[in-house]
């Protein structure tokens, strides 16, 4: 008996059979990724049927994720009445038997710790902001505060994963991947989804970040976020190895692409088209990324606006300026992660460090976008994965305390991109423990962000394990209409 050829056997396997059925669509998508003409002015490689479903208010998102969970009652949710409760145990009528973490569940008491920081009202909106954020205070009328965010997760890893993917467990696509998948890119020379990370001075041993937070999950891997490194080449292997010229790189890539295209025609594996597209993108990034990251064309007054850390690669300030440059180049989704907000102990000192890192650059980014006419169609989101407790974890003194995780209520703020400026939504009780008005879930926030991008969140889906998987799940997410401009 003559054995069948390897190619014949391969063509009969299950993966090949299924991949072949999508071959036509795959080649169309590949064409949009590697053909410059597909990105003519205003053009978008879109996989989202019928888009835009809604008026498009934002073309891009910059997500300033404060990893570790900022303390809302030390920054934005002022509770002056707590001064009278200093050191008293949190009333059972407030806690209502709600779950505690293992870090404070064994404490003999849960002593109330009023914030040691001063607050004031700012702008015509009279937004109440802590003295820790003097620069953000100056742009209060550009911001929309949501003080009634809540989440199901009480520990960092599932909570951060929930914010990025809409699920507490690993394996699902991040929001940036969903947008890359649904809307494609408006820049053929840069990824649609870029990730920037920085270490805060508040707590340098804070939780690490896993690459799955910007992963594509079950979506094609071409949609995963591209993380820029904080030192050396922003992207690995951006520079040609010694002895290889750009023309030699181009010729070798053409040969490699031809081999991959032959294989794609034979077996129809969609990951091959991803590989081709990534090779081509990497080649174009050899020119586009050095131009992006070269700050020599930035005038001194702009650098000064972002603060002294802007010249330190990998700092939050440098990443905020880089985010503006990415926005100028129409990168669809820019995700900044700033670590160090997990302040269980010594919070007053640690949070001052974090605010020193983030206050001036955050305000500068928003002002910079606004003066360039980019804030109008760029959606800014600032916030962490949950809030902090009003009671102290560990020893409480008049000048020192810590705060545990608190998922029941916390604050985020948004700006630009079709969001109503100069307003505050939601209220919490006097202990900043429970929401008393206008609760907003993570699914609601995601639905609202998609709405501003012209997407009906129910229609951004992908077939997975027999279900139409969505970023906003099946939990009845609703767009937060009061904050829409």
PDB file of C-alpha atoms in Angstrom, residues 249-388:
ATOM      1  CA  UNK A 249      15.755  42.053   5.164  1.00  0.00           C
ATOM      2  CA  UNK A 250      13.120  42.888   2.533  1.00  0.00           C
ATOM      3  CA  UNK A 251      14.298  40.138   0.173  1.00  0.00           C
ATOM      4  CA  UNK A 252      14.399  37.514   2.916  1.00  0.00           C
ATOM      5  CA  UNK A 253      10.920  38.547   4.053  1.00  0.00           C
ATOM      6  CA  UNK A 254       9.574  38.237   0.488  1.00  0.00           C
ATOM      7  CA  UNK A 255      10.905  34.680   0.262  1.00  0.00           C
ATOM      8  CA  UNK A 256       9.491  33.791   3.680  1.00  0.00           C
ATOM      9  CA  UNK A 257       6.099  35.264   2.766  1.00  0.00           C
ATOM     10  CA  UNK A 258       6.007  33.260  -0.452  1.00  0.00           C
ATOM     11  CA  UNK A 259       6.598  30.043   1.489  1.00  0.00           C
ATOM     12  CA  UNK A 260       3.915  30.962   4.017  1.00  0.00           C
ATOM     13  CA  UNK A 261       1.415  31.859   1.279  1.00  0.00           C
ATOM     14  CA  UNK A 262       1.979  28.467  -0.381  1.00  0.00           C
ATOM     15  CA  UNK A 263       1.281  26.795   2.930  1.00  0.00           C
ATOM     16  CA  UNK A 264      -1.790  28.960   3.521  1.00  0.00           C
ATOM     17  CA  UNK A 265      -3.244  27.968   0.127  1.00  0.00           C
ATOM     18  CA  UNK A 266      -2.683  24.321   0.970  1.00  0.00           C
ATOM     19  CA  UNK A 267      -4.053  24.095   4.500  1.00  0.00           C
ATOM     20  CA  UNK A 268      -5.972  27.328   5.118  1.00  0.00           C
ATOM     21  CA  UNK A 269      -4.698  27.727   8.687  1.00  0.00           C
ATOM     22  CA  UNK A 270      -5.654  31.302   9.714  1.00  0.00           C
ATOM     23  CA  UNK A 271      -2.618  31.528  11.990  1.00  0.00           C
ATOM     24  CA  UNK A 272      -0.423  31.476   8.881  1.00  0.00           C
ATOM     25  CA  UNK A 273      -2.031  34.659   7.605  1.00  0.00           C
ATOM     26  CA  UNK A 274      -1.452  36.145  11.053  1.00  0.00           C
ATOM     27  CA  UNK A 275       2.217  35.210  10.783  1.00  0.00           C
ATOM     28  CA  UNK A 276       2.514  36.885   7.366  1.00  0.00           C
ATOM     29  CA  UNK A 277       0.796  40.027   8.602  1.00  0.00           C
ATOM     30  CA  UNK A 278       3.005  40.200  11.682  1.00  0.00           C
ATOM     31  CA  UNK A 279       6.185  39.855   9.649  1.00  0.00           C
ATOM     32  CA  UNK A 280       5.043  42.695   7.399  1.00  0.00           C
ATOM     33  CA  UNK A 281       4.027  44.863  10.336  1.00  0.00           C
ATOM     34  CA  UNK A 282       7.381  44.228  12.017  1.00  0.00           C
ATOM     35  CA  UNK A 283       9.183  45.345   8.854  1.00  0.00           C
ATOM     36  CA  UNK A 284       7.185  48.593   8.662  1.00  0.00           C
ATOM     37  CA  UNK A 285       7.677  49.204  12.396  1.00  0.00           C
ATOM     38  CA  UNK A 286      11.439  49.304  11.845  1.00  0.00           C
ATOM     39  CA  UNK A 287      10.797  52.772  10.427  1.00  0.00           C
ATOM     40  CA  UNK A 288       7.607  53.883  12.171  1.00  0.00           C
ATOM     41  CA  UNK A 289       8.582  53.054  15.776  1.00  0.00           C
ATOM     42  CA  UNK A 290      11.909  54.938  15.861  1.00  0.00           C
ATOM     43  CA  UNK A 291      10.085  57.956  14.426  1.00  0.00           C
ATOM     44  CA  UNK A 292       7.349  57.568  17.042  1.00  0.00           C
ATOM     45  CA  UNK A 293       9.687  57.320  20.025  1.00  0.00           C
ATOM     46  CA  UNK A 294      12.156  60.045  18.960  1.00  0.00           C
ATOM     47  CA  UNK A 295      11.087  63.001  21.121  1.00  0.00           C
ATOM     48  CA  UNK A 296      13.555  65.474  19.593  1.00  0.00           C
ATOM     49  CA  UNK A 297      10.756  67.213  17.739  1.00  0.00           C
ATOM     50  CA  UNK A 298       8.855  67.973  20.970  1.00  0.00           C
ATOM     51  CA  UNK A 299       9.222  71.629  22.010  1.00  0.00           C
ATOM     52  CA  UNK A 300      10.542  72.310  25.489  1.00  0.00           C
ATOM     53  CA  UNK A 301       7.284  73.816  26.742  1.00  0.00           C
ATOM     54  CA  UNK A 302       5.494  70.535  25.953  1.00  0.00           C
ATOM     55  CA  UNK A 303       8.126  68.502  27.781  1.00  0.00           C
ATOM     56  CA  UNK A 304       7.860  70.861  30.740  1.00  0.00           C
ATOM     57  CA  UNK A 305       4.079  70.415  30.780  1.00  0.00           C
ATOM     58  CA  UNK A 306       4.454  66.643  31.330  1.00  0.00           C
ATOM     59  CA  UNK A 307       6.956  67.147  34.147  1.00  0.00           C
ATOM     60  CA  UNK A 308      10.584  66.226  34.857  1.00  0.00           C
ATOM     61  CA  UNK A 309      10.039  62.457  34.539  1.00  0.00           C
ATOM     62  CA  UNK A 310       9.104  62.788  30.864  1.00  0.00           C
ATOM     63  CA  UNK A 311      12.747  62.341  29.839  1.00  0.00           C
ATOM     64  CA  UNK A 312      13.065  59.071  31.746  1.00  0.00           C
ATOM     65  CA  UNK A 313      12.160  56.182  29.407  1.00  0.00           C
ATOM     66  CA  UNK A 314       9.477  53.922  30.828  1.00  0.00           C
ATOM     67  CA  UNK A 315       8.137  56.484  33.293  1.00  0.00           C
ATOM     68  CA  UNK A 316       4.429  57.241  33.474  1.00  0.00           C
ATOM     69  CA  UNK A 317       5.122  60.756  32.183  1.00  0.00           C
ATOM     70  CA  UNK A 318       7.095  59.465  29.185  1.00  0.00           C
ATOM     71  CA  UNK A 319       4.336  56.972  28.441  1.00  0.00           C
ATOM     72  CA  UNK A 320       1.656  59.681  28.586  1.00  0.00           C
ATOM     73  CA  UNK A 321       3.566  61.725  26.017  1.00  0.00           C
ATOM     74  CA  UNK A 322       4.046  58.589  23.922  1.00  0.00           C
ATOM     75  CA  UNK A 323       0.296  57.942  24.161  1.00  0.00           C
ATOM     76  CA  UNK A 324      -0.372  61.382  22.695  1.00  0.00           C
ATOM     77  CA  UNK A 325       2.021  60.658  19.836  1.00  0.00           C
ATOM     78  CA  UNK A 326       0.271  57.328  19.224  1.00  0.00           C
ATOM     79  CA  UNK A 327      -3.091  59.113  19.210  1.00  0.00           C
ATOM     80  CA  UNK A 328      -1.762  61.537  16.601  1.00  0.00           C
ATOM     81  CA  UNK A 329      -0.912  58.520  14.471  1.00  0.00           C
ATOM     82  CA  UNK A 330      -4.428  57.079  14.851  1.00  0.00           C
ATOM     83  CA  UNK A 331      -3.531  54.036  16.922  1.00  0.00           C
ATOM     84  CA  UNK A 332      -6.904  52.619  17.939  1.00  0.00           C
ATOM     85  CA  UNK A 333      -6.291  51.593  21.561  1.00  0.00           C
ATOM     86  CA  UNK A 334      -3.444  52.657  23.856  1.00  0.00           C
ATOM     87  CA  UNK A 335      -3.302  50.992  27.263  1.00  0.00           C
ATOM     88  CA  UNK A 336      -1.101  52.402  30.030  1.00  0.00           C
ATOM     89  CA  UNK A 337      -0.598  50.313  33.153  1.00  0.00           C
ATOM     90  CA  UNK A 338       0.911  52.154  36.126  1.00  0.00           C
ATOM     91  CA  UNK A 339       1.726  49.848  39.026  1.00  0.00           C
ATOM     92  CA  UNK A 340       2.107  50.669  42.722  1.00  0.00           C
ATOM     93  CA  UNK A 341      -1.359  51.610  44.021  1.00  0.00           C
ATOM     94  CA  UNK A 342      -1.813  48.573  46.320  1.00  0.00           C
ATOM     95  CA  UNK A 343      -1.374  50.415  49.625  1.00  0.00           C
ATOM     96  CA  UNK A 344      -2.325  48.106  52.498  1.00  0.00           C
ATOM     97  CA  UNK A 345       0.123  49.873  54.827  1.00  0.00           C
ATOM     98  CA  UNK A 346       1.740  53.322  55.014  1.00  0.00           C
ATOM     99  CA  UNK A 347      -0.839  54.661  52.583  1.00  0.00           C
ATOM    100  CA  UNK A 348      -0.361  58.400  53.256  1.00  0.00           C
ATOM    101  CA  UNK A 349       3.280  58.279  52.176  1.00  0.00           C
ATOM    102  CA  UNK A 350       2.821  55.750  49.374  1.00  0.00           C
ATOM    103  CA  UNK A 351      -0.115  57.500  47.737  1.00  0.00           C
ATOM    104  CA  UNK A 352       1.815  60.768  47.640  1.00  0.00           C
ATOM    105  CA  UNK A 353       4.456  58.982  45.577  1.00  0.00           C
ATOM    106  CA  UNK A 354       1.880  57.576  43.181  1.00  0.00           C
ATOM    107  CA  UNK A 355       0.196  60.946  42.737  1.00  0.00           C
ATOM    108  CA  UNK A 356       3.571  62.578  42.129  1.00  0.00           C
ATOM    109  CA  UNK A 357       4.060  60.030  39.328  1.00  0.00           C
ATOM    110  CA  UNK A 358       0.662  60.479  37.724  1.00  0.00           C
ATOM    111  CA  UNK A 359      -0.998  63.819  38.520  1.00  0.00           C
ATOM    112  CA  UNK A 360       0.948  66.180  36.278  1.00  0.00           C
ATOM    113  CA  UNK A 361       1.361  63.799  33.297  1.00  0.00           C
ATOM    114  CA  UNK A 362      -2.335  62.836  33.342  1.00  0.00           C
ATOM    115  CA  UNK A 363      -3.421  66.473  33.270  1.00  0.00           C
ATOM    116  CA  UNK A 364      -0.789  67.269  30.650  1.00  0.00           C
ATOM    117  CA  UNK A 365      -1.999  64.483  28.352  1.00  0.00           C
ATOM    118  CA  UNK A 366      -5.569  65.765  28.464  1.00  0.00           C
ATOM    119  CA  UNK A 367      -4.520  69.395  27.963  1.00  0.00           C
ATOM    120  CA  UNK A 368      -2.146  68.410  25.158  1.00  0.00           C
ATOM    121  CA  UNK A 369      -4.823  66.442  23.320  1.00  0.00           C
ATOM    122  CA  UNK A 370      -7.285  69.293  23.793  1.00  0.00           C
ATOM    123  CA  UNK A 371      -4.982  71.973  22.394  1.00  0.00           C
ATOM    124  CA  UNK A 372      -4.311  69.810  19.331  1.00  0.00           C
ATOM    125  CA  UNK A 373      -8.007  69.167  18.680  1.00  0.00           C
ATOM    126  CA  UNK A 374      -7.608  65.460  19.492  1.00  0.00           C
ATOM    127  CA  UNK A 375      -9.512  65.263  22.782  1.00  0.00           C
ATOM    128  CA  UNK A 376     -12.823  65.612  20.995  1.00  0.00           C
ATOM    129  CA  UNK A 377     -12.463  62.183  19.386  1.00  0.00           C
ATOM    130  CA  UNK A 378     -10.122  60.509  21.907  1.00  0.00           C
ATOM    131  CA  UNK A 379     -11.732  58.790  24.884  1.00  0.00           C
ATOM    132  CA  UNK A 380      -9.651  58.927  28.075  1.00  0.00           C
ATOM    133  CA  UNK A 381     -10.369  56.540  30.958  1.00  0.00           C
ATOM    134  CA  UNK A 382      -8.536  56.738  34.328  1.00  0.00           C
ATOM    135  CA  UNK A 383      -9.017  54.252  37.178  1.00  0.00           C
ATOM    136  CA  UNK A 384      -8.036  51.026  38.909  1.00  0.00           C
ATOM    137  CA  UNK A 385      -9.580  47.588  39.416  1.00  0.00           C
ATOM    138  CA  UNK A 386     -11.524  48.320  42.630  1.00  0.00           C
ATOM    139  CA  UNK A 387     -11.499  50.736  45.579  1.00  0.00           C
ATOM    140  CA  UNK A 388     -10.132  50.748  49.132  1.00  0.00           C
TER     141      UNK A 388
END
